[in-house]
mmCIF file of C-alpha atoms and ligand atoms in Angstrom:
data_model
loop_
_atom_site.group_PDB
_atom_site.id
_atom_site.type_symbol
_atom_site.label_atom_id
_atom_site.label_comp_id
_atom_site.label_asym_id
_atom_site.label_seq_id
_atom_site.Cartn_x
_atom_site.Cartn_y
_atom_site.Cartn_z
ATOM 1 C CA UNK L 1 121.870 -137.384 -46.963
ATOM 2 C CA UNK L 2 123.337 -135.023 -49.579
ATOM 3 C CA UNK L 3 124.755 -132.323 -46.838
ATOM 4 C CA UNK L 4 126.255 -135.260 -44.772
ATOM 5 C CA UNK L 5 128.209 -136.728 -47.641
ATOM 6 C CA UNK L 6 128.896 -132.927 -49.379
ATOM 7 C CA UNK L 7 130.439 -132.104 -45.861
ATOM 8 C CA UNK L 8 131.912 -135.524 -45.817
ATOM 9 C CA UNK L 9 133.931 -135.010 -49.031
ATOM 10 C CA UNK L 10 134.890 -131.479 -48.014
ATOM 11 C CA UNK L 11 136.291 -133.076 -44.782
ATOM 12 C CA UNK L 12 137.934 -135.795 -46.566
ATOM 13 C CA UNK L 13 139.320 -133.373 -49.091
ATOM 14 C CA UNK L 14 142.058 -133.839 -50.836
ATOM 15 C CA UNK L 15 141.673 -137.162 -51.228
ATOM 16 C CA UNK L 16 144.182 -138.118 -53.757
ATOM 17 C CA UNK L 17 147.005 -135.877 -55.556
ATOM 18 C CA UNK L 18 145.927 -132.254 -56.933
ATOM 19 C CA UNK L 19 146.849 -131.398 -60.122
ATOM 20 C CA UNK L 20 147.769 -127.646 -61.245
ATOM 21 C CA UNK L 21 146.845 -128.179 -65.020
ATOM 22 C CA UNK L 22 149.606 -124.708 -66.688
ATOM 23 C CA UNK L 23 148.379 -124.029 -69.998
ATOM 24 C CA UNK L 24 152.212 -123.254 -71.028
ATOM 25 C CA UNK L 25 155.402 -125.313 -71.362
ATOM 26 C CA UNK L 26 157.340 -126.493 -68.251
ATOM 27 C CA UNK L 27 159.906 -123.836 -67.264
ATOM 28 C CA UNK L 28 158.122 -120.833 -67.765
ATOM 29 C CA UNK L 29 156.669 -117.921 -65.926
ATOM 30 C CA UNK L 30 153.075 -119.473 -65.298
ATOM 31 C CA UNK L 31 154.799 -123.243 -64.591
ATOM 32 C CA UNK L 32 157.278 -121.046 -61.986
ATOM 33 C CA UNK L 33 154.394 -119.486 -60.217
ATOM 34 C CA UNK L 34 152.593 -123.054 -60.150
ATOM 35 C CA UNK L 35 155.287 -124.942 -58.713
ATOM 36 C CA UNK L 36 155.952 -122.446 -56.114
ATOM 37 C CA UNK L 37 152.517 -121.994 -55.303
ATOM 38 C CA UNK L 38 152.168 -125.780 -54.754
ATOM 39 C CA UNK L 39 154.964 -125.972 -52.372
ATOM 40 C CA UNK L 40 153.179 -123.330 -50.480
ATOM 41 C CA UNK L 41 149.721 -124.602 -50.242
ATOM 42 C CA UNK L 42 150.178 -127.620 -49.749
ATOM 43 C CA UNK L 43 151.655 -127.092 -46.010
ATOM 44 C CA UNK L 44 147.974 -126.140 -46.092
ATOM 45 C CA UNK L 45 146.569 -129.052 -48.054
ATOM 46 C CA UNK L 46 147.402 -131.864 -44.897
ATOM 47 C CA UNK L 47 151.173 -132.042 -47.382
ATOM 48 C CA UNK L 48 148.811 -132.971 -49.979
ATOM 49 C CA UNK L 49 150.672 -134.026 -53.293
ATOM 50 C CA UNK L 50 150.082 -131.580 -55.680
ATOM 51 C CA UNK L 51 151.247 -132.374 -59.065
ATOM 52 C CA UNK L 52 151.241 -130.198 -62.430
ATOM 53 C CA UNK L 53 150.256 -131.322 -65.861
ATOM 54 C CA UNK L 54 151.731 -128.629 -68.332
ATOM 55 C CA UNK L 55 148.335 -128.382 -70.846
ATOM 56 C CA UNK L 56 150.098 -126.365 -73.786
ATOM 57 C CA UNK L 57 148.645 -124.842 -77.047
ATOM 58 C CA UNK L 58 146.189 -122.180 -78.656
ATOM 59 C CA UNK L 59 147.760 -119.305 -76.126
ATOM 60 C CA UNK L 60 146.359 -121.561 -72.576
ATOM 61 C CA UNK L 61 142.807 -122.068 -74.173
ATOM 62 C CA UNK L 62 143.497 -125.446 -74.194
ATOM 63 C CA UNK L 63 144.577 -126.049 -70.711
ATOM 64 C CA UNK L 64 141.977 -123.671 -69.688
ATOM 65 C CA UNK L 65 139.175 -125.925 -71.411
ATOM 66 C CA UNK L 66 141.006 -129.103 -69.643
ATOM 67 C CA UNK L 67 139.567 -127.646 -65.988
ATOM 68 C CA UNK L 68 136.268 -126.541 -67.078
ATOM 69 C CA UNK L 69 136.126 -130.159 -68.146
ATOM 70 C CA UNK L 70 137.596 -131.791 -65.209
ATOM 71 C CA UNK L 71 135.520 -133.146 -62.514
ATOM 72 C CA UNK L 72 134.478 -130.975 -60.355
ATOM 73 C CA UNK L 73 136.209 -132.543 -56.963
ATOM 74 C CA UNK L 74 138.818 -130.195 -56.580
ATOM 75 C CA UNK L 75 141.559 -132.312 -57.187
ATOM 76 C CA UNK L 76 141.989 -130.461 -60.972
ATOM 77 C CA UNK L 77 142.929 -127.003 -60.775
ATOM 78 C CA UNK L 78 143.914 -124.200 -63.251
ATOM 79 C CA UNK L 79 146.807 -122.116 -62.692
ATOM 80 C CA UNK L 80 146.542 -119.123 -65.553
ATOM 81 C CA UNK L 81 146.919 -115.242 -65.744
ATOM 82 C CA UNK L 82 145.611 -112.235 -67.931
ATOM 83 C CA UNK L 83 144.910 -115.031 -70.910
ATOM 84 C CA UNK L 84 141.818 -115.937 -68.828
ATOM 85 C CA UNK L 85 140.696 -112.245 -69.846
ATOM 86 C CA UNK L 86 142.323 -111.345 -72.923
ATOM 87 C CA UNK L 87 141.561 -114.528 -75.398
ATOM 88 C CA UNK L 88 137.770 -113.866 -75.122
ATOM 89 C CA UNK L 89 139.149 -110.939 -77.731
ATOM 90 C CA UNK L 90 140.964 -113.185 -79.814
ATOM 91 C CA UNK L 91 139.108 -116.392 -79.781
ATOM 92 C CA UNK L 92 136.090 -116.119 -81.664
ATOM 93 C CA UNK L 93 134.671 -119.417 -80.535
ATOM 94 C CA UNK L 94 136.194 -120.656 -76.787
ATOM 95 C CA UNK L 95 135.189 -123.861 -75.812
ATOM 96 C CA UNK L 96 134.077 -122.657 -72.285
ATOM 97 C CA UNK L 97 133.114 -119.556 -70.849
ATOM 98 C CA UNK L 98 135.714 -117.798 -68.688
ATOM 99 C CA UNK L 99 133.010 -116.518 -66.018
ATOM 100 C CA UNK L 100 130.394 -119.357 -66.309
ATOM 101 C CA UNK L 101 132.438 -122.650 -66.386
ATOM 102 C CA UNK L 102 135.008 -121.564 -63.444
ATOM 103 C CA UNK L 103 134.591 -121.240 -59.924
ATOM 104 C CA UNK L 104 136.991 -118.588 -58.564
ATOM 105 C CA UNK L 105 139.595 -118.819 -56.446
ATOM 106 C CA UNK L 106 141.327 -116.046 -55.569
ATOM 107 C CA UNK L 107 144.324 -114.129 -57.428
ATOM 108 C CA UNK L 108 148.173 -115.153 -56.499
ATOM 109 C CA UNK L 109 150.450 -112.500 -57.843
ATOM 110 C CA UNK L 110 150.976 -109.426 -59.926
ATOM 111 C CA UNK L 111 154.366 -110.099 -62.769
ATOM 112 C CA UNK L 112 156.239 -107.221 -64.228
ATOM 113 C CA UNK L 113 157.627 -107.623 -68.166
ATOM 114 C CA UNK L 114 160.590 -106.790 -69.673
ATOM 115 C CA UNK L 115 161.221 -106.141 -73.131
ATOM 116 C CA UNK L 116 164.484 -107.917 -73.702
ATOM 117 C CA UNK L 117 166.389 -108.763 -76.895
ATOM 118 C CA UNK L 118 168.885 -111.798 -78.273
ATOM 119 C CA UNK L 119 172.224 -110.746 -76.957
ATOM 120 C CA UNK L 120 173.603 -109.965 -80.271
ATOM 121 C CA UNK L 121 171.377 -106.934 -80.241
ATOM 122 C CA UNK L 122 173.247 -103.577 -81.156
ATOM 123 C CA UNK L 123 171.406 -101.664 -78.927
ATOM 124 C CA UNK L 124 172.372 -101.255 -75.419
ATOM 125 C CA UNK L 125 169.110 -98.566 -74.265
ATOM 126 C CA UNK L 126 165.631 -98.416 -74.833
ATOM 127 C CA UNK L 127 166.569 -95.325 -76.948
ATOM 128 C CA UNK L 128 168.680 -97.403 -78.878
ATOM 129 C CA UNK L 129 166.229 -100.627 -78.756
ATOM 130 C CA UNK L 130 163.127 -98.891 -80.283
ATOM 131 C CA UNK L 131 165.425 -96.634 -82.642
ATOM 132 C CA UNK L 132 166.726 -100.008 -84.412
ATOM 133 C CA UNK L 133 163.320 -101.693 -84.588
ATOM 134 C CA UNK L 134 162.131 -99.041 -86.232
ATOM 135 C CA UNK L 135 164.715 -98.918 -88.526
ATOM 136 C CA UNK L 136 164.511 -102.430 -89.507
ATOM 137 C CA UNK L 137 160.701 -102.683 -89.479
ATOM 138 C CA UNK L 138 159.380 -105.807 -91.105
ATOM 139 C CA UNK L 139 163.048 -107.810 -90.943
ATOM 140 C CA UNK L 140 163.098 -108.620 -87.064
ATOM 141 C CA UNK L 141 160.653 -110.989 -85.296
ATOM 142 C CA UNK L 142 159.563 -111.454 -81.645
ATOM 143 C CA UNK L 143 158.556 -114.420 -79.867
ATOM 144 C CA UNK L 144 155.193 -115.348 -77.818
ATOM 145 C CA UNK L 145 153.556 -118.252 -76.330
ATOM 146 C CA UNK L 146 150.194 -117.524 -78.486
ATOM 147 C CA UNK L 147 147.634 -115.668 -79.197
ATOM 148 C CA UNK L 148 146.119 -114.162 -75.915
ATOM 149 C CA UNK L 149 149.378 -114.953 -73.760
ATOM 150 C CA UNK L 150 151.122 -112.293 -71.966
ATOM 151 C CA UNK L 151 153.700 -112.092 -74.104
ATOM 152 C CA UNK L 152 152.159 -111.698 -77.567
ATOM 153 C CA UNK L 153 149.495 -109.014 -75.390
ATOM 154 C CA UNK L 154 152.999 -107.033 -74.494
ATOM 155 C CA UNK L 155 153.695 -107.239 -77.914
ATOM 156 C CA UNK L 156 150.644 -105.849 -79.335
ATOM 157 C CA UNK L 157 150.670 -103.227 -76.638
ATOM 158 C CA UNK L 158 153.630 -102.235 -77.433
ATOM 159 C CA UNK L 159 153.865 -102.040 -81.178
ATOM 160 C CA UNK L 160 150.337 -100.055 -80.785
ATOM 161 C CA UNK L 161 151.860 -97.461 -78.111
ATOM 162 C CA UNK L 162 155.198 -97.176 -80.932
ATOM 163 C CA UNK L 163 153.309 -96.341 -83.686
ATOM 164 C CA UNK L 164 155.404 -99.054 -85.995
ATOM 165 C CA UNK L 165 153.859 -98.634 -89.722
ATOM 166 C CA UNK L 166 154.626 -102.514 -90.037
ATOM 167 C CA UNK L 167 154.030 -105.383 -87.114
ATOM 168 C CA UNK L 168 156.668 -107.218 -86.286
ATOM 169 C CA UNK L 169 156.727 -111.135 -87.721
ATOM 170 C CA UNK L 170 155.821 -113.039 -84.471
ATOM 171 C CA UNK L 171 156.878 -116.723 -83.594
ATOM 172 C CA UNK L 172 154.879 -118.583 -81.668
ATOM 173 C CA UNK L 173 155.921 -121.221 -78.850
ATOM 174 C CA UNK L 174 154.207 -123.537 -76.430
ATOM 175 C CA UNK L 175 155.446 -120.756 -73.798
ATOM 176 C CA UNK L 176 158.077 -118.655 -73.439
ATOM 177 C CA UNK L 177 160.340 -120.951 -71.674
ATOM 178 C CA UNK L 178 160.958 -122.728 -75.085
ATOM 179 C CA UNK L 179 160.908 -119.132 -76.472
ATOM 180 C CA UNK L 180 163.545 -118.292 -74.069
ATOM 181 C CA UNK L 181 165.963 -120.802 -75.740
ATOM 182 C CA UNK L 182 165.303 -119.011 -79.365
ATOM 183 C CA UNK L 183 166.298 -115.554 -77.770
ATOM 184 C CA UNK L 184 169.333 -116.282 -75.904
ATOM 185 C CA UNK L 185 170.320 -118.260 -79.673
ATOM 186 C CA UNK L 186 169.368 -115.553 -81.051
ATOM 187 C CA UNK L 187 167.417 -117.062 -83.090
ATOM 188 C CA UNK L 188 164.838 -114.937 -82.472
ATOM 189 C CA UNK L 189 165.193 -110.988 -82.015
ATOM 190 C CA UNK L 190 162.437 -109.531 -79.188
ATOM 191 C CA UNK L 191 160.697 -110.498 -76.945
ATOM 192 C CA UNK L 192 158.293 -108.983 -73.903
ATOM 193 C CA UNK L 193 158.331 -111.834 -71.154
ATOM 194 C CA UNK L 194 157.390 -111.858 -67.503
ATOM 195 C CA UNK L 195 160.503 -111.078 -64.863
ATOM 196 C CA UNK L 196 159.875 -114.659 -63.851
ATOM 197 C CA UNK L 197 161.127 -115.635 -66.386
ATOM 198 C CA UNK L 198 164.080 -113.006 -67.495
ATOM 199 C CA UNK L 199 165.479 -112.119 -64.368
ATOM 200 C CA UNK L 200 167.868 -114.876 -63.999
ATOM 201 C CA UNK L 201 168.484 -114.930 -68.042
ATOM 202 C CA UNK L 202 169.320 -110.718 -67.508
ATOM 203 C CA UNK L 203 171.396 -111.326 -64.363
ATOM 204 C CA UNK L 204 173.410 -114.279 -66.358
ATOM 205 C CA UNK L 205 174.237 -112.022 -69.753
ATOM 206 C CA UNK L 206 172.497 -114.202 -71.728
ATOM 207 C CA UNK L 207 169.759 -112.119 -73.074
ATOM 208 C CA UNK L 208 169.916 -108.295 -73.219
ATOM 209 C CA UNK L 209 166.693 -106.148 -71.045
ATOM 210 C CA UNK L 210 166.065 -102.246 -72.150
ATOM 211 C CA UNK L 211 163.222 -101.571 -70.280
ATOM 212 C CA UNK L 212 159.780 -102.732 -67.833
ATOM 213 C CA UNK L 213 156.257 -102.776 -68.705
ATOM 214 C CA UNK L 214 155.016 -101.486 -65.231
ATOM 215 C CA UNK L 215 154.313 -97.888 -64.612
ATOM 216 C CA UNK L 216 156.424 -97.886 -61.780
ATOM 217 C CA UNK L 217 160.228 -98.236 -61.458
ATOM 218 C CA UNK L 218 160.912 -101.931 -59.762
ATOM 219 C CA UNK L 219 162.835 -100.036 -57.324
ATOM 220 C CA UNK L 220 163.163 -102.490 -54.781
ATOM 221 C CA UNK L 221 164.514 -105.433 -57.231
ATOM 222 C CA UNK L 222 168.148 -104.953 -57.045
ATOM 223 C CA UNK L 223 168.860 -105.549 -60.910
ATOM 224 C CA UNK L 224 165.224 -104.791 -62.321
ATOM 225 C CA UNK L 225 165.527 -101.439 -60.689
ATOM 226 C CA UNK L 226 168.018 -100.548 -63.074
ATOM 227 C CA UNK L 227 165.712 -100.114 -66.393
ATOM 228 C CA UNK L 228 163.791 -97.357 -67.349
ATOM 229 C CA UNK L 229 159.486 -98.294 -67.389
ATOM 230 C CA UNK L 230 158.162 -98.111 -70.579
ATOM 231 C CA UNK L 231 156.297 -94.635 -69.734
ATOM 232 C CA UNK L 232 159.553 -92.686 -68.467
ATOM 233 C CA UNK L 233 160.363 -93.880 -72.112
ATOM 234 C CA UNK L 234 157.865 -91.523 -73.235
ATOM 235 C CA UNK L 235 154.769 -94.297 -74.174
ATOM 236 C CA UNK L 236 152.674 -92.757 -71.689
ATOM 237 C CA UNK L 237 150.109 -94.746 -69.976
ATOM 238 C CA UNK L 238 152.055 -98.010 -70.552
ATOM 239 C CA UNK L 239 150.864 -100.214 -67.818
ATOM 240 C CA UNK L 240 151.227 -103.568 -67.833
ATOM 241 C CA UNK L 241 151.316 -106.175 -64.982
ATOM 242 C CA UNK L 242 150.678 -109.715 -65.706
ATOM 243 C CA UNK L 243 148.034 -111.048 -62.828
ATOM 244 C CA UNK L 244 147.901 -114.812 -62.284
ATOM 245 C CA UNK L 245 144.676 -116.781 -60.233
ATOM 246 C CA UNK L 246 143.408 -120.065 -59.489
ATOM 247 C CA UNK L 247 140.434 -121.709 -60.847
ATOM 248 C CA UNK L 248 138.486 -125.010 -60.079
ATOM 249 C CA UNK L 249 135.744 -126.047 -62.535
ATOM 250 C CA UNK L 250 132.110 -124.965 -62.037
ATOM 251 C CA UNK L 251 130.323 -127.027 -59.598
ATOM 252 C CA UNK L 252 133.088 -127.667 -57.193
ATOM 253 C CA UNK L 253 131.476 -127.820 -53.656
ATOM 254 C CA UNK L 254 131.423 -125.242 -51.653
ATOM 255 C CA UNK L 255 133.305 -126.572 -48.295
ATOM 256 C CA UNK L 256 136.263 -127.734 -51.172
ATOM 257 C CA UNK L 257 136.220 -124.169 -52.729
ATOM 258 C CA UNK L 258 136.353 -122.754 -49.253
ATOM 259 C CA UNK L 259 139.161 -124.899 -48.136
ATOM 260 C CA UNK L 260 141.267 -124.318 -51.051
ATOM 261 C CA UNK L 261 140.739 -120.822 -50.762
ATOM 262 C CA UNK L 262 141.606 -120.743 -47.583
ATOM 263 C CA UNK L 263 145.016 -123.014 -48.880
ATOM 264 C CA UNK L 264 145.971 -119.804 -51.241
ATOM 265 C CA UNK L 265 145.128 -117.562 -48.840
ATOM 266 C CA UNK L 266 147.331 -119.053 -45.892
ATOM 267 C CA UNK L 267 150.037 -120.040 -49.193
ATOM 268 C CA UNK L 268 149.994 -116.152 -50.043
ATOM 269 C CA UNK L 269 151.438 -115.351 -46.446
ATOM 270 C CA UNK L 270 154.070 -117.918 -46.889
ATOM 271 C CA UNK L 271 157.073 -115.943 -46.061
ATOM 272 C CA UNK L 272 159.353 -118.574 -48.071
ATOM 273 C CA UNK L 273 156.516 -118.039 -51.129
ATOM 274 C CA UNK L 274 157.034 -114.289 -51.575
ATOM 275 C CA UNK L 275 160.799 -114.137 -51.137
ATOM 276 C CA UNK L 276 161.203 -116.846 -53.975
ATOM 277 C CA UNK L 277 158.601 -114.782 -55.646
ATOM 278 C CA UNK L 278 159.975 -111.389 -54.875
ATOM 279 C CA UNK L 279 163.610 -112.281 -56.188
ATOM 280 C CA UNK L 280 161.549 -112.917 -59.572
ATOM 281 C CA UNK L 281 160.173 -109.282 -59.604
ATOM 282 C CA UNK L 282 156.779 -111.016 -58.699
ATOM 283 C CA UNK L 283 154.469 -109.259 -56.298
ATOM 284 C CA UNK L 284 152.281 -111.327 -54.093
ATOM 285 C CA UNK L 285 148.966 -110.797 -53.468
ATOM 286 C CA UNK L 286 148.454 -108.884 -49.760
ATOM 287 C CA UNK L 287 145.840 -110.128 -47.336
ATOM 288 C CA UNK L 288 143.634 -106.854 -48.098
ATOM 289 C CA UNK L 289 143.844 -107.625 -51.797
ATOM 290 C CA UNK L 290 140.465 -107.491 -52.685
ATOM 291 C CA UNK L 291 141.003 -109.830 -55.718
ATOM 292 C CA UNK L 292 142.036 -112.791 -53.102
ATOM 293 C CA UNK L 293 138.044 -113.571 -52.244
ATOM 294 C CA UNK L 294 136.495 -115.618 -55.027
ATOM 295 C CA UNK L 295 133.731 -112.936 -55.701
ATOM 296 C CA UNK L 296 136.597 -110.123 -55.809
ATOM 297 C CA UNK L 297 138.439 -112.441 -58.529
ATOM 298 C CA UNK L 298 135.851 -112.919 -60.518
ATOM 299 C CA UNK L 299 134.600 -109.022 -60.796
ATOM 300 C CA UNK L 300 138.681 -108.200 -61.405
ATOM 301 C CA UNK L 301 138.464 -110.618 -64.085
ATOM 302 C CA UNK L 302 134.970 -109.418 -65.858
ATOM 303 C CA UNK L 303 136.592 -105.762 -65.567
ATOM 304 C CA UNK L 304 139.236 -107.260 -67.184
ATOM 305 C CA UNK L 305 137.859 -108.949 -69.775
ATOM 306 C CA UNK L 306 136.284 -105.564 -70.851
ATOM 307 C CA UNK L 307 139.390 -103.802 -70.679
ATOM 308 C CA UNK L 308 141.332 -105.983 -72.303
ATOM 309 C CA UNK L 309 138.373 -106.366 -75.243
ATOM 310 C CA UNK L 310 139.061 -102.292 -76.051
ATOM 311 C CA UNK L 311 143.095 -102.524 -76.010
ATOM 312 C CA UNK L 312 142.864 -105.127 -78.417
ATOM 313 C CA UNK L 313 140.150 -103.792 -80.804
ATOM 314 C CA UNK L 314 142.667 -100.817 -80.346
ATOM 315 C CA UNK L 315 145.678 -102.789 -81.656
ATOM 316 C CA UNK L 316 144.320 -105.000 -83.718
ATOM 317 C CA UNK L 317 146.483 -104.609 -86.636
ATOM 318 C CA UNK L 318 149.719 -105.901 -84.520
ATOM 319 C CA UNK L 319 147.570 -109.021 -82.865
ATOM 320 C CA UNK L 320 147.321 -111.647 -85.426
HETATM 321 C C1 MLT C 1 152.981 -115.999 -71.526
HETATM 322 O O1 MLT C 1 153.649 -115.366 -72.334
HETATM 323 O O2 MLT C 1 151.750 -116.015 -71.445
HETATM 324 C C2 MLT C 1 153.698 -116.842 -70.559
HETATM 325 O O3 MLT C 1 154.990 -116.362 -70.400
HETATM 326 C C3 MLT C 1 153.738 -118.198 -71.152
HETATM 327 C C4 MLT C 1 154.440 -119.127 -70.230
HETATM 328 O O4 MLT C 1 154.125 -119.131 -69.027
HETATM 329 O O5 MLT C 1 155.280 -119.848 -70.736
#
């Protein structure tokens, strides 16, 4: 009786809106990918209403521990990126545990950074950039979305990979969408933020760009093509790309993990999906991407979680 009805439910499935719980503020880079996701998988989804609930606070911990709480019917599902791997380093006690209370969906995309300043900024080059905050260490402060998002990680990486004898101060914000507003203000001075969120900002004049974290050149992005990566800047081995997946809480059933999975999957070949993504900077992930099965997720993310554990030990001083 249990297979019939499983099966049942899995045919049945969705059976009433889906909600992509972002553990950030509306407007950002992780609510961007989320709401074009959605419009992608759910041609997949029977037009399925998918709805998102932005869970903010405590870097996406919070919206994190909302899934793994969630029923397990499918209908709640976490959008979040490299947080899911780098908080286990600065959380000492999570309420769940990234690779026990998740089932794995499959990654969606890879996001460039950019390391962009208020537009009142006198610097116009990276030269320039890292030259001034060096000579104003301890009076200039740069804006993140928490402890363990992708922006305070840039930050940390890059303050370690400088060398700066004093961290910068560091606001934090319920993601870098509200962050965003402080910059272009300039009421903050720096930030590192995802080309999801910049490009449009950097294309407008409103904020000020110097350089990407990837170690690549974005050279087919028409504008982000145009700044240096952080490594032909001379901080070799500077390599970072923000990854974002979906998650459904543990004990999902299988047929509704498959079908969702199969949802990305069919989503990720969207050709509308990857053009609104690629005028972001954002990559999508390719059919051969092994990180698009829910086993090859879950190993990216372990390896992750490892790596991530050693860069931050590594920086430590700038990460608080
Ligand atoms: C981050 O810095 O982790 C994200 O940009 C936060 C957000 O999506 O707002």
């Amino acid at each position: 009786a249990l297979a019939v009805s499983v099966s049942a439910a899995a045919q049945a499935f969705p059976t009433k809106p889906i909600t992509f719980v972002v553990p950030f503020a509306a407007g950002g880079p992780t609510d961007t990918v989320a709401r074009q996701l959605a419009e992608a998988m759910r041609k997949h989804l029977d037009n399925a209403t998918i709805v998102v609930d932005n869970a903010a606070g405590a870097g996406g911990t919070i919206g994190a521990n909302k899934v793994a709480r969630a029923a397990p019917d499918g209908h709640t599902l976490l959008v979040w990126h490299i947080g899911m791997a780098a908080t286990p380093a600065l959380y000492r006690k999570l309420p769940y545990k990234p690779l026990e209370d998740f089932e794995y969906l499959g990654i969606i995309n890879d996001v460039p950074m950019t390391l962009v300043g208020k537009p009142q900024l006198p610097a116009n080059t990276y030269r320039d950039f890292e030259n001034y905050i060096r000579a104003n260490q301890g009076k200039l402060n740069l804006g993140h979305a928490g402890l363990g998002s992708a922006s305070h990680i840039c930050g940390v990486m890059w303050q370690y990979a400088v060398k700066l004898d004093k961290s910068m101060a560091t606001i934090a914000y319920r993601g870098t969408a509200p962050a965003m507003n402080d910059l272009i203000a300039g009421t903050i001075d720096v930030m590192c933020d995802q080309t999801t969120n910049t490009t449009q900002q950097i294309e407008a004049g409103r904020i000020k760009a110097f350089a990407v974290t990837t170690a690549k050149p974005l050279a087919d992005h028409p504008l982000l093509k145009h700044y240096p990566t952080l490594q032909e800047m001379g901080l070799k081995d500077f390599n970072l790309t923000i990854w974002h997946g979906l998650y459904a809480p543990k004990g999902t059933p299988a047929p509704v993990l498959q079908k969702l999975n199969q949802a990305l999957r069919a989503a990720l070949q969207d050709p509308d999906f990857k053009k609104k993504q690629a005028d972001l900077g954002a990559i999508v992930a390719g059919p051969r991407d092994p990180r698009v099965t829910p086993e090859g997720h879950k190993a990216f993310v372990a390896a992750e979680i490892s790596k991530l554990k050693t860069v931050i030990d590594a920086a430590g001083q700038y990460a608080d």
